Coordinates of C-alpha atoms in Angstrom, one line a residue:
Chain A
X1 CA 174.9 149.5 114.8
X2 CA 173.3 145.9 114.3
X3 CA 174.2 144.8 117.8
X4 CA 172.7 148.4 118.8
X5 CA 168.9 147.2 116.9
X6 CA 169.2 144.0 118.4
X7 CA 169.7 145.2 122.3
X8 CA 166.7 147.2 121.3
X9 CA 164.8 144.8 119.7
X10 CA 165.2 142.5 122.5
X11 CA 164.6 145.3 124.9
X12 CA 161.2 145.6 123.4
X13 CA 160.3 142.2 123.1
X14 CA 161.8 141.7 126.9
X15 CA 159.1 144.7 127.6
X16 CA 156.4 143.3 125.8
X17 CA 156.3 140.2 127.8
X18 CA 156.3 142.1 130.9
X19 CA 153.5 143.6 129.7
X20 CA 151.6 140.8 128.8
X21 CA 152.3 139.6 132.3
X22 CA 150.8 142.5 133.9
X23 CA 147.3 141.7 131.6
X24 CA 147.3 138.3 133.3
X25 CA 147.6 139.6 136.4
X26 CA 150.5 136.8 137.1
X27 CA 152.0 138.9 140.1
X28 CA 150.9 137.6 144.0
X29 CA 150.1 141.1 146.4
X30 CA 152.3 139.9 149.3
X31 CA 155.5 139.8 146.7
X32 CA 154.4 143.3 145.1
X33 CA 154.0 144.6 148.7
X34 CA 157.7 143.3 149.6
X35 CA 159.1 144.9 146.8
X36 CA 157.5 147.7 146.9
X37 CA 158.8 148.4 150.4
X38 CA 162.6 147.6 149.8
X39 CA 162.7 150.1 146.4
X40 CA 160.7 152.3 148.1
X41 CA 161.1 153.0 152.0
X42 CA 164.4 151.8 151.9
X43 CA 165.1 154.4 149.0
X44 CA 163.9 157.1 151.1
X45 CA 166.9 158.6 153.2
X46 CA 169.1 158.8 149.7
X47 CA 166.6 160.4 147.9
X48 CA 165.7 162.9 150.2
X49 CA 169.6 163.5 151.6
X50 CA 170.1 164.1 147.2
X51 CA 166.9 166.2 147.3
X52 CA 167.4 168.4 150.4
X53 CA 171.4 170.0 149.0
X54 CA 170.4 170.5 145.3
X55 CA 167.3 172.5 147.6
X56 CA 170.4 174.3 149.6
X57 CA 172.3 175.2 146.5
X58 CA 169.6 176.2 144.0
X59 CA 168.8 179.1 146.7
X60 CA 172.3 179.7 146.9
X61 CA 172.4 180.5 143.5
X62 CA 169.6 181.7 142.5
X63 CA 169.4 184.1 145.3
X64 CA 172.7 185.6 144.8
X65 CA 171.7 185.8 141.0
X66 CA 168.8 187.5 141.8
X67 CA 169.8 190.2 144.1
X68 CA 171.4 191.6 141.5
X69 CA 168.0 192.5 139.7
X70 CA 166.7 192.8 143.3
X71 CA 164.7 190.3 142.9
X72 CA 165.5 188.1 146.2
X73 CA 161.7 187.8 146.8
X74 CA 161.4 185.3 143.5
X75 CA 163.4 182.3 145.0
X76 CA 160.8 180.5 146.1
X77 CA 159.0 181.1 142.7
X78 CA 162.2 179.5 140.9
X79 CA 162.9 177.1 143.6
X80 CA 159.3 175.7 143.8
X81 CA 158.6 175.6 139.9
X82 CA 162.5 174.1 139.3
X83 CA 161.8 171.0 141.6
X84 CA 158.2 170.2 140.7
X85 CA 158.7 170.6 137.2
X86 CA 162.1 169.3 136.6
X87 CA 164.5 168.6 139.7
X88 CA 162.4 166.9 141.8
X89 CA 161.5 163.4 139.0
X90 CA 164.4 164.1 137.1
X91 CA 166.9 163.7 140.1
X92 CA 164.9 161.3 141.9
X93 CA 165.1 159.1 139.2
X94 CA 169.1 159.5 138.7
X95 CA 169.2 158.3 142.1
X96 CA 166.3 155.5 142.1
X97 CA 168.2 154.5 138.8
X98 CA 171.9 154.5 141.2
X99 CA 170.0 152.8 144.4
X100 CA 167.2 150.4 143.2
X101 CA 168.1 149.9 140.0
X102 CA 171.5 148.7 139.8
X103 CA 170.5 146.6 142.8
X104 CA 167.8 144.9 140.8
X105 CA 170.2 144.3 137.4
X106 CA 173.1 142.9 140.1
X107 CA 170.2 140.4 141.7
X108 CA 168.5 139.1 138.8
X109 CA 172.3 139.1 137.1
X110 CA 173.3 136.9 140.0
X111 CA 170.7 134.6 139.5
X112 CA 171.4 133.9 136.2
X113 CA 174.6 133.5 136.6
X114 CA 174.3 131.0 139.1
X115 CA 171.2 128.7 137.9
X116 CA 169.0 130.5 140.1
X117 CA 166.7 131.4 137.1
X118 CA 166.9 128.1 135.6
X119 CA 165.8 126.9 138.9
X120 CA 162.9 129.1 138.3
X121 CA 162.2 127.4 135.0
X122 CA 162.6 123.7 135.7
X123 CA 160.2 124.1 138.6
X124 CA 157.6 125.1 135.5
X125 CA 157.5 128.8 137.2
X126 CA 158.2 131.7 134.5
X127 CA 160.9 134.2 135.7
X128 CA 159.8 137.4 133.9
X129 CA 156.4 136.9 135.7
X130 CA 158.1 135.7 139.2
X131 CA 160.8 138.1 138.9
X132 CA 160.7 141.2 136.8
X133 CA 157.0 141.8 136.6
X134 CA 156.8 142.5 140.6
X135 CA 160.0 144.6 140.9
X136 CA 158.8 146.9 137.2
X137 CA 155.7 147.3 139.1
X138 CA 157.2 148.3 142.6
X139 CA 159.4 150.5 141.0
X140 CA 156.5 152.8 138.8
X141 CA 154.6 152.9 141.6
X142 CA 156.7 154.1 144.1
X143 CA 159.1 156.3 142.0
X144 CA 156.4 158.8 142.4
X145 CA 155.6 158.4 145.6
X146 CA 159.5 159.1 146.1
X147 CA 159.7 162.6 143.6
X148 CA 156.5 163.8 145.6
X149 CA 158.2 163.6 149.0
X150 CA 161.7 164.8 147.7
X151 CA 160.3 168.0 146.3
X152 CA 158.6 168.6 149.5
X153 CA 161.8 168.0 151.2
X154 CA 163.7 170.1 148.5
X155 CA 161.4 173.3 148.5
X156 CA 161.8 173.1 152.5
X157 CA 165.8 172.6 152.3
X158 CA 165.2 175.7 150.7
X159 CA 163.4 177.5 152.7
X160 CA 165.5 176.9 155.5
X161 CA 168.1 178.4 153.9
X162 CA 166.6 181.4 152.3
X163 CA 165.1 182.0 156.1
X164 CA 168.8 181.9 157.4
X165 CA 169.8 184.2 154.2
X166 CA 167.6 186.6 153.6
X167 CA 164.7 185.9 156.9
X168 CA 162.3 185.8 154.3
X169 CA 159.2 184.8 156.5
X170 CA 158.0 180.8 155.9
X171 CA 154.3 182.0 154.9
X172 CA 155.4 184.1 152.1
X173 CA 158.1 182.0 150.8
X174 CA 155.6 178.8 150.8
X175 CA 152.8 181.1 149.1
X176 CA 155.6 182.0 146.9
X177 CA 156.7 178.6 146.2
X178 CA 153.0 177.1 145.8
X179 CA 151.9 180.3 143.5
X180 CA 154.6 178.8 140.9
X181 CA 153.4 175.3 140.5
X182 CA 150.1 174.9 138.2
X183 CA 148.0 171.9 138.7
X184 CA 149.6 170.1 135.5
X185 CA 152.9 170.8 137.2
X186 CA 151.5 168.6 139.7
X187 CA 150.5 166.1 136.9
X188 CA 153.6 166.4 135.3
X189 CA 155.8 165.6 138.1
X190 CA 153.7 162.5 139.1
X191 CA 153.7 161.0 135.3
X192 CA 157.1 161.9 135.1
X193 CA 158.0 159.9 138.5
X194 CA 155.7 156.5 137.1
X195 CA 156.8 156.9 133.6
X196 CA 160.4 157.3 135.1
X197 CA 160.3 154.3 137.2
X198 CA 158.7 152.2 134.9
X199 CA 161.8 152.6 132.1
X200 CA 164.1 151.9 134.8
X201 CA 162.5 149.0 135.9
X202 CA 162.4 147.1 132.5
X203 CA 166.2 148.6 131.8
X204 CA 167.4 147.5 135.5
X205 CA 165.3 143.8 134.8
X206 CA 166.2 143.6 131.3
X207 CA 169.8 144.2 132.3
X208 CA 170.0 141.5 134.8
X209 CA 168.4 138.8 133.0
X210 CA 170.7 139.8 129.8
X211 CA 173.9 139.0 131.7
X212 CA 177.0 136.9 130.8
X213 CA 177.2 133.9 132.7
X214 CA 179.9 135.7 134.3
X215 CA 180.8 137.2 137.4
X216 CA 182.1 140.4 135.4
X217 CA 178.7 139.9 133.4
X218 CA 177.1 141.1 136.7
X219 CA 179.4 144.2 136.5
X220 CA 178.7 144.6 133.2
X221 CA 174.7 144.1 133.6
X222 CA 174.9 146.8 136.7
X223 CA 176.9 149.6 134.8
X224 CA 174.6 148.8 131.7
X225 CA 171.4 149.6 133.4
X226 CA 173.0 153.0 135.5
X227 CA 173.9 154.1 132.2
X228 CA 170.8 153.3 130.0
X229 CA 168.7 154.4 132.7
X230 CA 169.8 158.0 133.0
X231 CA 170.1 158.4 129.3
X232 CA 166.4 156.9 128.5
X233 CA 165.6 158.9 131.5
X234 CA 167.1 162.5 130.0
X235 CA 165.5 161.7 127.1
X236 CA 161.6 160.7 128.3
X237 CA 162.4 163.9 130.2
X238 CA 162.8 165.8 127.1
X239 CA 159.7 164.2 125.5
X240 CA 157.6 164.8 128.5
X241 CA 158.4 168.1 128.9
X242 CA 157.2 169.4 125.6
X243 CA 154.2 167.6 126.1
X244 CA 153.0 169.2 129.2
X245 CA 154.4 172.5 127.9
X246 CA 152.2 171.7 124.8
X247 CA 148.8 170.7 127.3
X248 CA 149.5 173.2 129.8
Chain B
X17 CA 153.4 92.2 130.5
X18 CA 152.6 95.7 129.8
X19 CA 155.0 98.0 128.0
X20 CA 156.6 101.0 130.0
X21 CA 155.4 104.1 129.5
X22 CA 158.0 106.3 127.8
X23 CA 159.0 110.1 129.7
X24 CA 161.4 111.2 127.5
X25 CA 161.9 110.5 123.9
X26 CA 164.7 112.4 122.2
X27 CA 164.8 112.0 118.2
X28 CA 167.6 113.4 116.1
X29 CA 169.5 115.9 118.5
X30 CA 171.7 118.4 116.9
X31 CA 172.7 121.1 119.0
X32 CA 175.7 123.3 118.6
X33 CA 177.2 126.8 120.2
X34 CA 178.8 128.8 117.4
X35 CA 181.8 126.3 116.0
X36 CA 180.9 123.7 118.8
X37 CA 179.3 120.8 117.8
X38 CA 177.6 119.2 121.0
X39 CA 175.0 116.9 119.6
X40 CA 174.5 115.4 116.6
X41 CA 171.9 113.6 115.9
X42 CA 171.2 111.9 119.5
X43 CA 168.4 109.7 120.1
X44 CA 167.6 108.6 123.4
X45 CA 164.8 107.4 125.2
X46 CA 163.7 107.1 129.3
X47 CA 160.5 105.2 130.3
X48 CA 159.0 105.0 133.1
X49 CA 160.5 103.2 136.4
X50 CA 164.2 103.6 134.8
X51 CA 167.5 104.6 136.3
X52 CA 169.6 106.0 134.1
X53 CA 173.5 106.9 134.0
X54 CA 174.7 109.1 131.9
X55 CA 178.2 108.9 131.0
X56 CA 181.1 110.2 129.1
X57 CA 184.0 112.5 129.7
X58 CA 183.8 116.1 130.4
X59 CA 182.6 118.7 127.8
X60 CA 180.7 116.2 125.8
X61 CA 177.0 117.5 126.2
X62 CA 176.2 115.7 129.0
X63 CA 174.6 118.3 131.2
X64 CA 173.1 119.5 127.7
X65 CA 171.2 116.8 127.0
X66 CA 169.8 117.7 130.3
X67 CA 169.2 121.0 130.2
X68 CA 167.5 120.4 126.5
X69 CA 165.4 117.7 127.9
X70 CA 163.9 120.2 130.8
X71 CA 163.7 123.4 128.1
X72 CA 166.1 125.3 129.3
X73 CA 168.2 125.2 126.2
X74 CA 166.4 125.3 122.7
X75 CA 167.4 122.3 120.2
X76 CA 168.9 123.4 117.0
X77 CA 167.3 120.7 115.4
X78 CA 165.5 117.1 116.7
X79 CA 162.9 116.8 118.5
X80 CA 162.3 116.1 122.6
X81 CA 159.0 115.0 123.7
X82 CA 158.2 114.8 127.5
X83 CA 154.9 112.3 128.6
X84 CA 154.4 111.6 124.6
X85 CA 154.6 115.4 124.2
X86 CA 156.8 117.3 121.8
X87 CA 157.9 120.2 123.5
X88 CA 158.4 122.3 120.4
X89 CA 154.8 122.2 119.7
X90 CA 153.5 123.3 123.6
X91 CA 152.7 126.5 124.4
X92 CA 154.6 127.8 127.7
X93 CA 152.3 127.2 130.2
X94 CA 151.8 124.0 128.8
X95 CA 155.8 123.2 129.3
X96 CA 155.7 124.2 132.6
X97 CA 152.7 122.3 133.5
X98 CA 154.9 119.3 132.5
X99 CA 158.2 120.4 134.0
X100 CA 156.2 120.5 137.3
X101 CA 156.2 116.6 136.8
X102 CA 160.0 117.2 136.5
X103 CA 162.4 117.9 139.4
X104 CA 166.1 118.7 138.5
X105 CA 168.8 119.3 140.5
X106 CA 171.6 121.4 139.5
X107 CA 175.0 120.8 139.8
X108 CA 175.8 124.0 141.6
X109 CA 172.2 123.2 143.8
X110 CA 171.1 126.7 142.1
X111 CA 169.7 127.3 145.4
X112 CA 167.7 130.5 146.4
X113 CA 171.0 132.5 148.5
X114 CA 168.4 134.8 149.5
X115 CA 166.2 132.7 151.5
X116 CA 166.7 129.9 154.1
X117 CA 167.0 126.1 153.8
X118 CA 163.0 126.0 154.8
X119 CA 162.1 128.6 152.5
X120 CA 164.1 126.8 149.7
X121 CA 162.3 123.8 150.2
X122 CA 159.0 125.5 150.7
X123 CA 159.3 127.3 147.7
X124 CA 158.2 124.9 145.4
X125 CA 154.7 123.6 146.9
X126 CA 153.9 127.3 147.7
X127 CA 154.5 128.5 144.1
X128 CA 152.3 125.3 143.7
X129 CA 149.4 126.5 145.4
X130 CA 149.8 124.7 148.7
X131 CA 148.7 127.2 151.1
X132 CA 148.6 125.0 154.5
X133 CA 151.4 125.8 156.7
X134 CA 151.8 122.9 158.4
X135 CA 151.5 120.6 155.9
X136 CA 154.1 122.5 154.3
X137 CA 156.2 122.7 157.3
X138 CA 156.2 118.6 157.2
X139 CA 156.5 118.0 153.6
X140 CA 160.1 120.4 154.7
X141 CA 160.9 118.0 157.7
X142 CA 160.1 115.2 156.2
X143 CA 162.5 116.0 152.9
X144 CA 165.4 117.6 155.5
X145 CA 165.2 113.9 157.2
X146 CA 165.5 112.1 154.0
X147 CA 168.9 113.7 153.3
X148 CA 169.9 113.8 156.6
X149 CA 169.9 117.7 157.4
X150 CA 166.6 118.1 160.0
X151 CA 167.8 121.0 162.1
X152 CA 169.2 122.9 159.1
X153 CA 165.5 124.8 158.4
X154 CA 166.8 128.0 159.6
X155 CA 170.4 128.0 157.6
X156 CA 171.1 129.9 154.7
X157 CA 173.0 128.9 151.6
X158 CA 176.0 130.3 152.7
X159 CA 176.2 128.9 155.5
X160 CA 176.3 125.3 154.4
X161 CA 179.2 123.3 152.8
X162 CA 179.0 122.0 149.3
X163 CA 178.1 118.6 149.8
X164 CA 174.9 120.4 152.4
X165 CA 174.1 122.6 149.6
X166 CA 173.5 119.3 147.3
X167 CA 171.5 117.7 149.6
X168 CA 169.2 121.0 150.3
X169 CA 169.5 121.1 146.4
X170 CA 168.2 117.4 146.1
X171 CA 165.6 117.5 149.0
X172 CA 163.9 120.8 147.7
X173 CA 163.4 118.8 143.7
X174 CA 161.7 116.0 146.6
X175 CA 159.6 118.8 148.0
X176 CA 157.5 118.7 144.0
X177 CA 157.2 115.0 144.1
X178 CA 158.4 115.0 140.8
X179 CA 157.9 111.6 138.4
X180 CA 161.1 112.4 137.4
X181 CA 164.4 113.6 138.8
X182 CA 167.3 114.7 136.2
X183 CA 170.4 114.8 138.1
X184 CA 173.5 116.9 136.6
X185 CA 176.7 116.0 138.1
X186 CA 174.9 115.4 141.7
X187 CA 178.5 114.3 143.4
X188 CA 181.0 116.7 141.3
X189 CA 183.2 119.0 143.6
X190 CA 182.9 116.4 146.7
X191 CA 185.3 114.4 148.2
X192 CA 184.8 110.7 147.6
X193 CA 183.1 109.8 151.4
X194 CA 180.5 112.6 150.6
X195 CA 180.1 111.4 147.2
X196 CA 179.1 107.9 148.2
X197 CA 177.1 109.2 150.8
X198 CA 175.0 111.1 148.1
X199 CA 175.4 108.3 145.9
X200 CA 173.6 106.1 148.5
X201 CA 170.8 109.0 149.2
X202 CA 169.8 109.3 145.7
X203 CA 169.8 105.5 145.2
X204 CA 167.7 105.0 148.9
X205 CA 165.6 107.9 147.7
X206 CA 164.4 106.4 144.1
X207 CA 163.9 103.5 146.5
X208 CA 161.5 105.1 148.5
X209 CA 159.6 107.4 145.9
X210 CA 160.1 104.9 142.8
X211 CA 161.0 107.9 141.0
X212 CA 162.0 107.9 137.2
X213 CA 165.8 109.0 137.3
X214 CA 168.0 110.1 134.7
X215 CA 172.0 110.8 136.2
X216 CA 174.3 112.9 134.1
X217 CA 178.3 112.0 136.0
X218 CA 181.5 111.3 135.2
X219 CA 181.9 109.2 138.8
X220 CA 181.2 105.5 138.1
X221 CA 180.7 105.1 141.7
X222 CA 177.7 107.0 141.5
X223 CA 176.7 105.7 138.2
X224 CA 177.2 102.2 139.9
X225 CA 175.2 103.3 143.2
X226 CA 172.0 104.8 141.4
X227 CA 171.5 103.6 138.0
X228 CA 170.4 100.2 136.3
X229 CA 170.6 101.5 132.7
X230 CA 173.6 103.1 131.6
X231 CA 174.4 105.5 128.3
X232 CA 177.8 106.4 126.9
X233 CA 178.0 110.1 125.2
X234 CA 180.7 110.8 122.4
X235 CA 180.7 112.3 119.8
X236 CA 177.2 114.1 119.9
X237 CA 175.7 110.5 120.1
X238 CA 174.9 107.6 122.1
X239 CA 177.7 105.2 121.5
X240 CA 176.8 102.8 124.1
X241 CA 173.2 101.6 125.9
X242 CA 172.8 98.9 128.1
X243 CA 173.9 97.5 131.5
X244 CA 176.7 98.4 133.6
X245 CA 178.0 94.8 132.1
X246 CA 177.1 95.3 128.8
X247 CA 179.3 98.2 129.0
X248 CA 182.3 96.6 130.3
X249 CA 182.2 94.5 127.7
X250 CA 181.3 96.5 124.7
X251 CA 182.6 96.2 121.3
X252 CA 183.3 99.7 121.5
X253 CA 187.1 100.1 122.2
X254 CA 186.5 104.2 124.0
X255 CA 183.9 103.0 126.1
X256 CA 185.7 100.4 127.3
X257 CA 188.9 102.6 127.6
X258 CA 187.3 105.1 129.3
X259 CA 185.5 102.7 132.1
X260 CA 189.0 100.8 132.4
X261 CA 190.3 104.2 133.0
X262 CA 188.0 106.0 135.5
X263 CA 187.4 102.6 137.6
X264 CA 191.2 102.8 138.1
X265 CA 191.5 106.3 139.3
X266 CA 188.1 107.1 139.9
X267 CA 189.2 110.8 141.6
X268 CA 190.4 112.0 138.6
X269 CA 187.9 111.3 136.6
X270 CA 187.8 113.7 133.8
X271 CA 191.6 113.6 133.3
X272 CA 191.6 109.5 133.2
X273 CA 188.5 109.8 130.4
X274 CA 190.3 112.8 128.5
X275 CA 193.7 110.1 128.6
X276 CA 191.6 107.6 127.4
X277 CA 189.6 109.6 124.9
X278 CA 193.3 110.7 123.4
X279 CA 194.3 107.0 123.5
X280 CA 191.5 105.5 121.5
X281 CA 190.3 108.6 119.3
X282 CA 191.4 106.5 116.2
X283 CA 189.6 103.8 117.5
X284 CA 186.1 105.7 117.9
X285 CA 183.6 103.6 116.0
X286 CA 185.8 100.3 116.0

C-alpha cells in the first residue's frame, strides 16, 4: 500500500512538473511537430486495421441480435452511437497506449539506463522539458485526431458489411448512423481522445524515466505503462461518461 | 602572484546508498587551470564524487559549490546555467543512439541557441579532427567501436567549450594502445583549450598522461593530495601499495588495487 501512495505521489509530482513546463512554454515547434508525426501518422494503419474489425463484428452481432425483434434497420443507430460514444476513444486509446506508448516508456527507459538522460542534465538542459513535455503534448493532441478518423473508418467497416448483409442502401444507413450521434457525442469523443492521450502520455513518460538502471527495468517500465494506461484509461472512461451523460 | 580561482569546492561529503557508505566526509577542492587525477580502486565513489559535483546525484550531507556557488542553494535553471560551463564525459560516452555522430556533436550548441549552420557544421569538423574521427559525421553510435564512441563522447563535451571537463573512467573497457592514444588526446586537448580537468581512473597511464595533481579515494575520503611524486612516496602504506601494484600490472587494474587494498587494510591510516 505505501509503495502504492508513493508511485502515486510521484506520479503527480512527475505530472505537475510537466505541467509547469507546458506554462513556460519550454517546448521548440520543430520537436513538437516531429513527435507529433511519429505517435500520430505512424499510428494510423494500427488504429484504423483495430477500428475497421470491431466495425465488422459489432454489425455482426448486433444485426443477428436484432433480426430477432426485426429490427435490422437500427444497426447503424447502434453501430454509430457505440463508436462515437464509446468504441471509437476507448479502443483507440488501448491501442495508442500498445503502439505509442510503450514505445515512449521503452525510449525514455533506454535513456536512463544508459546515461542518456544524465547527458541531458550535465549539458544544463532539463529532460522532463526536452523529453516528456513534447511527446505528453504530441500524444493529447493527436489521440483525437486518431479516435476521429477510426470512428469514421469503424462506422464505414460497418457499413460495408451491413451492405453485403442485409443491402441496406449507404444513404439510409449513414442518415441512420449520423441521426444517433448528438453534438455532445461529438464533444465527448474528442475530450475523451485528448484527455485519453494526455494520461497516457504522463504514464508512458513517467514510466520510462522511473526505470531500473536495468535492462529488465526497461521491460518492467514498458509492461508498467501498457498496464496503467488501460486501467487509468477504463476508469477516466467511466468518469467521463457520467459526465457527459449528466451535460447531455 | 594572484591566487587561482577555485571551480569546485567540496566540504564535508557524506553520501551513502542504503547500507553503503560511499563518502564520508570528503573535502576536496579544483581551481582553475588544474589537472586533476582521481584515483583509488574500483567501487570507492569515484565516479560519485563526479556525478555529485555536476548534480546528478544529491549529497546526503556536505556541501558542493561550483564558481563560488553552492549548489544546494540554486534554483534549477540557475544549476544548469553553470553546468553549461561544465562538460562531462561519461564513461559509457552516453551518446544520443538515436542520432548521428554530427548531430551528437551539434546537439549541444543548438540546444545553446546557436542557430548558424555553418558555424555549427565547423565547430563539428573542427571537434571530429581534434580526436581524429573527420569523416565519421554521418555514423551512428552503433556503428562505431568503443574506443570511437569515447572520442565522439569527448569531442561533443568540446563542442560546449566547457571551462571544465570531468572525465569518468575516459580509457576503461579499451585495450592499452587505445588507451594511451586517448590518454594523449585528452592531455593534447587541455593543451590546446587550457581547460580545467578533473579525471576519475583506475589506469595510472592515463592518470600519468593528463593530470599534474593527483587525489587518492579510500575510505569515503581523500587519503592522499599532491603530485604524482608525492604520491609514490607517501606516508600512507595503501596508497603506496596500490600504485606499487597497478604500475606493475597496469591491465588489471582493479584486481591489482583490490589485492593491495586486502594487503594493507590494517595498515589504512598508518
Amino acid at each position: 500500500m505505501k509503495i502504492f501512495l508513493t508511485s502515486v505521489g510521484n506520479f503527480g509530482i512527475f505530472s505537475g512538473s510537466v505541467f509547469t513546463r507546458i506554462s513556460r512554454k519550454q517546448v521548440r515547434s520543430g520537436e513538437l511537430i516531429r513527435q507529433m508525426y511519429r505517435v500520430g501518422v505512424d499510428s494510423l494503419s494500427v488504429v484504423n486495421l483495430c477500428a475497421l474489425f470491431i466495425g465488422l463484428v459489432l454489425v455482426l452481432q448486433t444485426s443477428s441480435l436484432l433480426a430477432r425483434f426485426g429490427a435490422e434497420g437500427q444497426v447503424a443507430t447502434i453501430v454509430g452511437a457505440a463508436f462515437v460514444r464509446e468504441i471509437g476513444p476507448v479502443f483507440a486509446a488501448i491501442m495508442f497506449a500498445g503502439r505509442v506508448g510503450t514505445g515512449v516508456a521503452a525510449e525514455i527507459g533506454s535513456m536512463v539506463v544508459t546515461e542518456q538522460v544524465d547527458a541531458y542534465r550535465a549539458f544544463g538542459l532539463d529532460p522532463v522539458a526536452k523529453l516528456a513535455l513534447p511527446r505528453v503534448m504530441a500524444m493529447t493532441v493527436m489521440l483525437p485526431a486518431l479516435t476521429a478518423i477510426s470512428c469514421l473508418v469503424g462506422i464505414t467497416g460497418g457499413y460495408l458489411l451491413a451492405y453485403a448483409e442485409t443491402g441496406v442502401p449507404g444513404g439510409i444507413y449513414l442518415d441512420k448512423a449520423l441521426a444517433a450521434v448528438t453534438p455532445i457525442d461529438v464533444l465527448g469523443c474528442l475530450s475523451k481522445g485528448a484527455i485519453f492521450g494526455l494520461l497516457i502520455g504522463l504514464i508512458a513518460t513517467y514510466s520510462g524515466f522511473s526505470a531500473p538502471r536495468t535492462t529488465e527495468g526497461v521491460g518492467e517500465a514498458t509492461t508498467r505503462s501498457m498496464v496503467n494506461s488501460v486501467l487509468v484509461v477504463l476508469v477516466a472512461d467511466l468518469i467521463l461518461t457520467k459526465f457527459f451523460m449528466l451535460i447531455g | 602572484m594572484s591566487e587561482s580561482k577555485i571551480l569546485v569546492e567540496v566540504k564535508g561529503l557524506h553520501k551513502s546508498f542504503g547500507p553503503l557508505k560511499v563518502m564520508d566526509g570528503l573535502d576536496f577542492t579544483l581551481s582553475q587551470g588544474e589537472n586533476v587525477a582521481i584515483l583509488g580502486q574500483s567501487g570507492t565513489g569515484k565516479s560519485v564524487l563526479l556525478k555529485i559535483i555536476i548534480g546528478l546525484l544529491d549529497p546526503d550531507e556536505g556541501e558542493v559549490s561550483l564558481w563560488g556557488r553552492p549548489i544546494a542553494e540554486l534554483e534549477e535553471v540557475e544549476l544548469n546555467s553553470l553546468r553549461r560551463k561544465m562538460g562531462m564525459v561519461f564513461q559509457s560516452g552516453a551518446l544520443f543512439d538515436s542520432m548521428t555522430v554530427y548531430e551528437n556533436l551539434a546537439f549541444p550548441l543548438v540546444e545553446n541557441g546557436v542557430t548558424d549552420e555553418e558555424a555549427i557544421s565547423a565547430v563539428v569538423r573542427e571537434r571530429l579532427e581534434w580526436v581524429n574521427l573527420a569523416g565519421a559525421e554521418d555514423k551512428f553510435p552503433s556503428e562505431l567501436s568503443g574506443g570511437m564512441r569515447k572520442r565522439v563522447a569527448l569531442a561533443r563535451t568540446l563542442a560546449a567549450d566547457p571551462e571544465l571537463i570531468l572525465y569518468d573512467e575516459p580509457t576503461t573497457g579499451l585495450d592499452p594502445l587505445t588507451s594511451r592514444k586517448i590518454s594523449s588526446m585528452i592531455h593534447d586537448i587541455d593543451q590546446r583549450v587550457k581547460s580545467t580537468s578533473l579525471v576519475v581512473t583506475h589506469d595510472l597511464a592515463c592518470a600519468r598522461k593528463v593530470a599534474d595533481r593527483w587525489c587518492y579515494l579510500s575510505g569515503g575520503k581523500i587519503l592522499a593530495d599532491g603530485t604524482p611524486d608525492d604520491l609514490f612516496e607517501s606516508d600512507n602504506q595503501e596508497v603506496r601499495s596500490f600504485l606499487r601494484d597497478i604500475s606493475v600490472n597496469p591491465t588489471t587494474g582493479s584486481r591489482a588495487g583490490q589485492d593491495a587494498s586486502g594487503a594493507i587494510s590494517n595498515g589504512k591510516g598508518s
